[in-house]
Coordinates of C-alpha atoms in Angstrom, one line a residue:
X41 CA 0.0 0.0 0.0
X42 CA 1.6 3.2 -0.7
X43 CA 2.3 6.3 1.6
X44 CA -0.4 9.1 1.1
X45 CA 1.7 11.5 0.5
X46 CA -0.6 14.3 0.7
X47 CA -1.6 13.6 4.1
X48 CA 2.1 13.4 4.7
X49 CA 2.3 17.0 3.9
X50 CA -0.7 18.2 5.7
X51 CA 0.7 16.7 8.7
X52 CA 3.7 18.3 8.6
X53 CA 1.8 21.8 7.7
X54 CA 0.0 21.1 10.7
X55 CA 2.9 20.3 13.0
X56 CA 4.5 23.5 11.2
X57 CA 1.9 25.8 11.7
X58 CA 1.6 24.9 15.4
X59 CA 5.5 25.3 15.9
X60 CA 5.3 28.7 14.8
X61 CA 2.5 29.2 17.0
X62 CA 3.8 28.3 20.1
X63 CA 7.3 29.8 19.9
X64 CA 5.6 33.6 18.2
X65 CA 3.1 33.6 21.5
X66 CA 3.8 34.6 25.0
X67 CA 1.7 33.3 27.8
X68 CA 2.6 34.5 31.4
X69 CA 3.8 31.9 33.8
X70 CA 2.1 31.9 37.5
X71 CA 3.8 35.1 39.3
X72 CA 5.1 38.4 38.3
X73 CA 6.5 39.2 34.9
X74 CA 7.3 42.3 33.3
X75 CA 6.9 43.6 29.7
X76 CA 6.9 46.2 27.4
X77 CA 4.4 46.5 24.4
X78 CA 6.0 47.9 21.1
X79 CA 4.4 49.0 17.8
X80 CA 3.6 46.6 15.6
X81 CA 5.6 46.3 12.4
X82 CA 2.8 45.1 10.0
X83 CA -0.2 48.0 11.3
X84 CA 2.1 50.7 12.5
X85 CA -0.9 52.7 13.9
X86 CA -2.5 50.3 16.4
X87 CA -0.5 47.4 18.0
X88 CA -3.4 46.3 19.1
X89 CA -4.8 43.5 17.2
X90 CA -8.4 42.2 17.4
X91 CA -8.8 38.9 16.1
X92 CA -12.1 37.0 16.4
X93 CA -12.1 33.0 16.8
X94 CA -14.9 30.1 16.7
X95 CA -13.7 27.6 19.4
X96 CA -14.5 24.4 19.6
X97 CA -16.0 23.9 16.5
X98 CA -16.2 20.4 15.1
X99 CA -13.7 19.8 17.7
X100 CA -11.0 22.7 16.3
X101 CA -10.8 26.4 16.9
X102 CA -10.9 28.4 13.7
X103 CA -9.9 32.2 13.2
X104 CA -13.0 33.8 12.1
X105 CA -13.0 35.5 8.5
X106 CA -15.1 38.4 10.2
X107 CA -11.7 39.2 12.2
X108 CA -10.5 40.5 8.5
X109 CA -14.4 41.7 6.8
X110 CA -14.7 38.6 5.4
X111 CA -17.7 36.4 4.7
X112 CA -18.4 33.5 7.7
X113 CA -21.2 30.5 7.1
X114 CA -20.5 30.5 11.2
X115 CA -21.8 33.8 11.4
X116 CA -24.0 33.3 8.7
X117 CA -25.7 30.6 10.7
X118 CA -25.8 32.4 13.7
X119 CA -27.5 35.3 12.5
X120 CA -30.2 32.9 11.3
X121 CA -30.7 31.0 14.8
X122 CA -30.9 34.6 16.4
X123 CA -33.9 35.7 14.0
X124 CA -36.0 32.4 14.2
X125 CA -38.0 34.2 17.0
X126 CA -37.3 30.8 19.1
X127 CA -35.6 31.5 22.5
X128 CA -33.5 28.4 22.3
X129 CA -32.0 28.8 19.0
X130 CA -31.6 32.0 19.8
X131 CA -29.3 31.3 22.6
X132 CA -27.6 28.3 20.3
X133 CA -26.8 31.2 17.5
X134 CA -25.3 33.6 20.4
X135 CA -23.3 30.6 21.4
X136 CA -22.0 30.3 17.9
X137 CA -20.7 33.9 17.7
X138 CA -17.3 34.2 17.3
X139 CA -15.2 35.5 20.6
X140 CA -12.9 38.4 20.4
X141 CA -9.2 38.1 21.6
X142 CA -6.5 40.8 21.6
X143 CA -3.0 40.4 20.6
X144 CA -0.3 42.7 20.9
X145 CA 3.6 42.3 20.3
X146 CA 5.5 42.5 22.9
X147 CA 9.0 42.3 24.6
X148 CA 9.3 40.4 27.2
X149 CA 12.0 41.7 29.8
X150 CA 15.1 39.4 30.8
X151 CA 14.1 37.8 27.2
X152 CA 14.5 40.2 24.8
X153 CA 17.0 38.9 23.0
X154 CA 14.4 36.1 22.1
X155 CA 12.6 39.1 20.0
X156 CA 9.0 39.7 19.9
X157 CA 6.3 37.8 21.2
X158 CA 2.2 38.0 20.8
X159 CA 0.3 38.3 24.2
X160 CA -3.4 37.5 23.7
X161 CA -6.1 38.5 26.6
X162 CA -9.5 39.1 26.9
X163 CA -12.1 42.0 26.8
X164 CA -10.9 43.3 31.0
X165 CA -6.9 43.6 30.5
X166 CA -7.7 45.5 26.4
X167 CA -10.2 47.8 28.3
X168 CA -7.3 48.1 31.4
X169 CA -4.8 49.0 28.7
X170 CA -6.9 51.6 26.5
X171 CA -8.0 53.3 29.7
X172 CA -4.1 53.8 30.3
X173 CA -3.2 54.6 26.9
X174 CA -6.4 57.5 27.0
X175 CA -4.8 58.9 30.6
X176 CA -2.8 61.9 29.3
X177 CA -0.7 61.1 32.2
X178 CA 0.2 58.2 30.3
X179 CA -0.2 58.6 26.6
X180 CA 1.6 56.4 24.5
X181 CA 3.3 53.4 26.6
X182 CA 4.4 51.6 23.4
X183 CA 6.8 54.5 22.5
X184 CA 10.2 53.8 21.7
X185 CA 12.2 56.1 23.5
X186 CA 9.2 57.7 26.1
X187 CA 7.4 54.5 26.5
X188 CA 6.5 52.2 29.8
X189 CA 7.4 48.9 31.1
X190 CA 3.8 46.7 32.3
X191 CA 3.9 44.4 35.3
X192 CA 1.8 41.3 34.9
X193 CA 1.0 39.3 37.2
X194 CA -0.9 36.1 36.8
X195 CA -2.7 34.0 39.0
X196 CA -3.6 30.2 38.6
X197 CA -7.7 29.1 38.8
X198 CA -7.1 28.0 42.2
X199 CA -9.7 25.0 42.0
X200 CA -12.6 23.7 40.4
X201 CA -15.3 26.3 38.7
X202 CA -12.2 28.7 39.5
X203 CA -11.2 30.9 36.9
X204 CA -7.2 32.1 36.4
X205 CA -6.8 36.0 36.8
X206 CA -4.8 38.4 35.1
X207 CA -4.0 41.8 36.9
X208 CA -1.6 44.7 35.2
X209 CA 0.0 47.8 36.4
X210 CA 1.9 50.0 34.0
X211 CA 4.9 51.5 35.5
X212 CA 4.8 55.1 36.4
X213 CA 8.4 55.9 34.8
X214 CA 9.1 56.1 31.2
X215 CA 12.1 54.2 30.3
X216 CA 13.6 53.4 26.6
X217 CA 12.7 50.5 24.8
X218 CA 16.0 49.0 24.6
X219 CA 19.7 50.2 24.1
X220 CA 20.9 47.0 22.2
X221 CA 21.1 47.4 18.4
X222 CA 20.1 44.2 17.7
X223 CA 17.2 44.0 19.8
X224 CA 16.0 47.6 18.3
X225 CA 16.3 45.5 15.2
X226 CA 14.5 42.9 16.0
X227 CA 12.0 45.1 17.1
X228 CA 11.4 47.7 14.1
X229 CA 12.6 45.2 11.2
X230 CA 11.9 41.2 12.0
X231 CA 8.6 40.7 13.2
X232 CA 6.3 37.8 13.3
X233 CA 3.1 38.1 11.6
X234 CA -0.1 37.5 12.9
X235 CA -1.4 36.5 9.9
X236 CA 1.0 33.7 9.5
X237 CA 0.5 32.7 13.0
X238 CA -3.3 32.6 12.5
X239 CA -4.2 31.2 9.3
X240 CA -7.8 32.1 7.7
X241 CA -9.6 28.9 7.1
X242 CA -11.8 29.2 4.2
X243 CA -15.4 29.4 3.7
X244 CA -15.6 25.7 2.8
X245 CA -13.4 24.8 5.1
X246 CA -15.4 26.4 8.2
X247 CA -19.3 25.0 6.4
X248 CA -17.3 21.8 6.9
X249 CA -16.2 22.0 10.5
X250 CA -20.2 23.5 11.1
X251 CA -21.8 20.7 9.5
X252 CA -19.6 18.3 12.2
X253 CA -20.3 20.0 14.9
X254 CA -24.2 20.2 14.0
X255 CA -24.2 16.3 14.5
X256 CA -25.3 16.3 18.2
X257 CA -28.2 18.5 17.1
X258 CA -29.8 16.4 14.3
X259 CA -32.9 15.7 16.6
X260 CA -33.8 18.8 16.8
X261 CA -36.0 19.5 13.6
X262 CA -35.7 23.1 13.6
X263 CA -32.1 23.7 13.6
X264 CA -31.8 21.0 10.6
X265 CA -34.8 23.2 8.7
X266 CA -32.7 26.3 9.3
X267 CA -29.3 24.7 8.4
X268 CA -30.5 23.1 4.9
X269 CA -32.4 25.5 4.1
X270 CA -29.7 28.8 4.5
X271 CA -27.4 27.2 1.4
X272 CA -24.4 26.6 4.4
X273 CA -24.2 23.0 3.2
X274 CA -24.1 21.2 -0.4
X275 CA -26.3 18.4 0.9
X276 CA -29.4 18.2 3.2
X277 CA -28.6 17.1 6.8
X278 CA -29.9 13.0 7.9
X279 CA -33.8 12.7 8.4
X280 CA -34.6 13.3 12.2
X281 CA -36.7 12.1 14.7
X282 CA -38.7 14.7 17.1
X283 CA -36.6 16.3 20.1
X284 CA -33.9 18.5 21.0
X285 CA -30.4 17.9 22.7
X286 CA -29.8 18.3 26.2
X287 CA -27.1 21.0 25.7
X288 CA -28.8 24.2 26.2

């Protein structure tokens, strides 16, 4: 029997692709760690990067095409649910909107000679942040040369139903970026790229991945009249028998 070779290869993109993920992405460890957030090379005018994601979905987690105006059948879908007039699907189609995340590049300090990183947090640390950035007091803590240092400090869920917390406190003196060449380099010229961190699935791709993760709902006769007949899928869904999962 011989090798599949194109599976090969989208193994190896895969494997690829989540390399590049994990060494481009900073995480902070449990503790105290300081950093410094630095323009973006690829969108000069806002480091801040919002990026919207479907998790979960047929069992992956998918950037969502809205993040870049795009058309999504997720979305699509959603929309739908939300306009049936039923309060179930109504709450399955809000469940099915994608979920913001914020990236920024960053410098990481003790570790800068590892270049820049991408920190991703949630809607309370980007509204911290913003609020800081708007203080005229503060102003512009990404610049170069006038710029400020951020203390993070992260704390572990600390047991079940426990969610981990994430607390920042900009530093109240401006300092320079960096005084190493190289690092400045690093900085202003050598980059990652978001967009190759986080690929954009297609629109195929993602009716695909909807269609699988529709499966636990193909009892319930109204979501499989709304999904064949919205044009998301190239072929009707199975006949169904009456009732609704247990999920919502």
């Amino acid at each position: 029997m011989a090798i599949n070779l194109d599976a090969i290869k989208a193994k190896l993109n895969q494997l690829q692709t989540s390399n590049n993920r994990t060494s481009n992405l900073w995480k902070p460890e449990p503790g105290k760690q300081i950093i410094r957030i630095v323009p973006y090379q690829h969108g000069k005018d806002n480091p801040f990067n919002e990026l919207y994601f479907h998790y979960d979905l047929g069992k992956k987690n998918f950037l969502s095409p809205v993040t870049h105006g795009r058309p999504d059948p997720v979305v699509e879908f959603s929309e739908k649910l939300k306009s049936s007039g039923n309060s179930d699907e109504w709450k399955l189609g809000k469940k099915m909107e994608p979920k913001m995340r914020t990236y920024v590049p960053v410098l990481v300090r003790g570790k800068e000679s590892e270049g820049v990183k991408f920190w991703g947090f949630g809607k309370l640390v980007y509204q911290e942040l913003l609020g800081v950035i708007a203080d005229p007091d503060y102003g512009d803590i990404t610049d170069a040369m006038n710029g400020r240092d951020i203390l993070v400090e992260f704390t572990p869920a600390e047991g079940p139903g426990q969610f981990p917390k994430t607390s920042i406190r900009v530093k109240p003196n401006v300092t320079p970026l960096t005084e190493d060449k190289n690092v400045m380099d690093m900085v202003t010229n050598n980059q990652p790229n978001l967009s190759d961190i986080f690929k954009e699935p297609s629109y195929d791709e993602l009716k695909e991945a909807l269609a699988k993760s529709l499966a636990s709902y193909k009892s319930w006769p109204s979501i499989v009249s709304v999904a064949t007949s919205c044009d998301l899928f190239k072929t009707p869904m199975p006949s169904i028998t009456v009732g609704r999962p247990e999920s919502l």
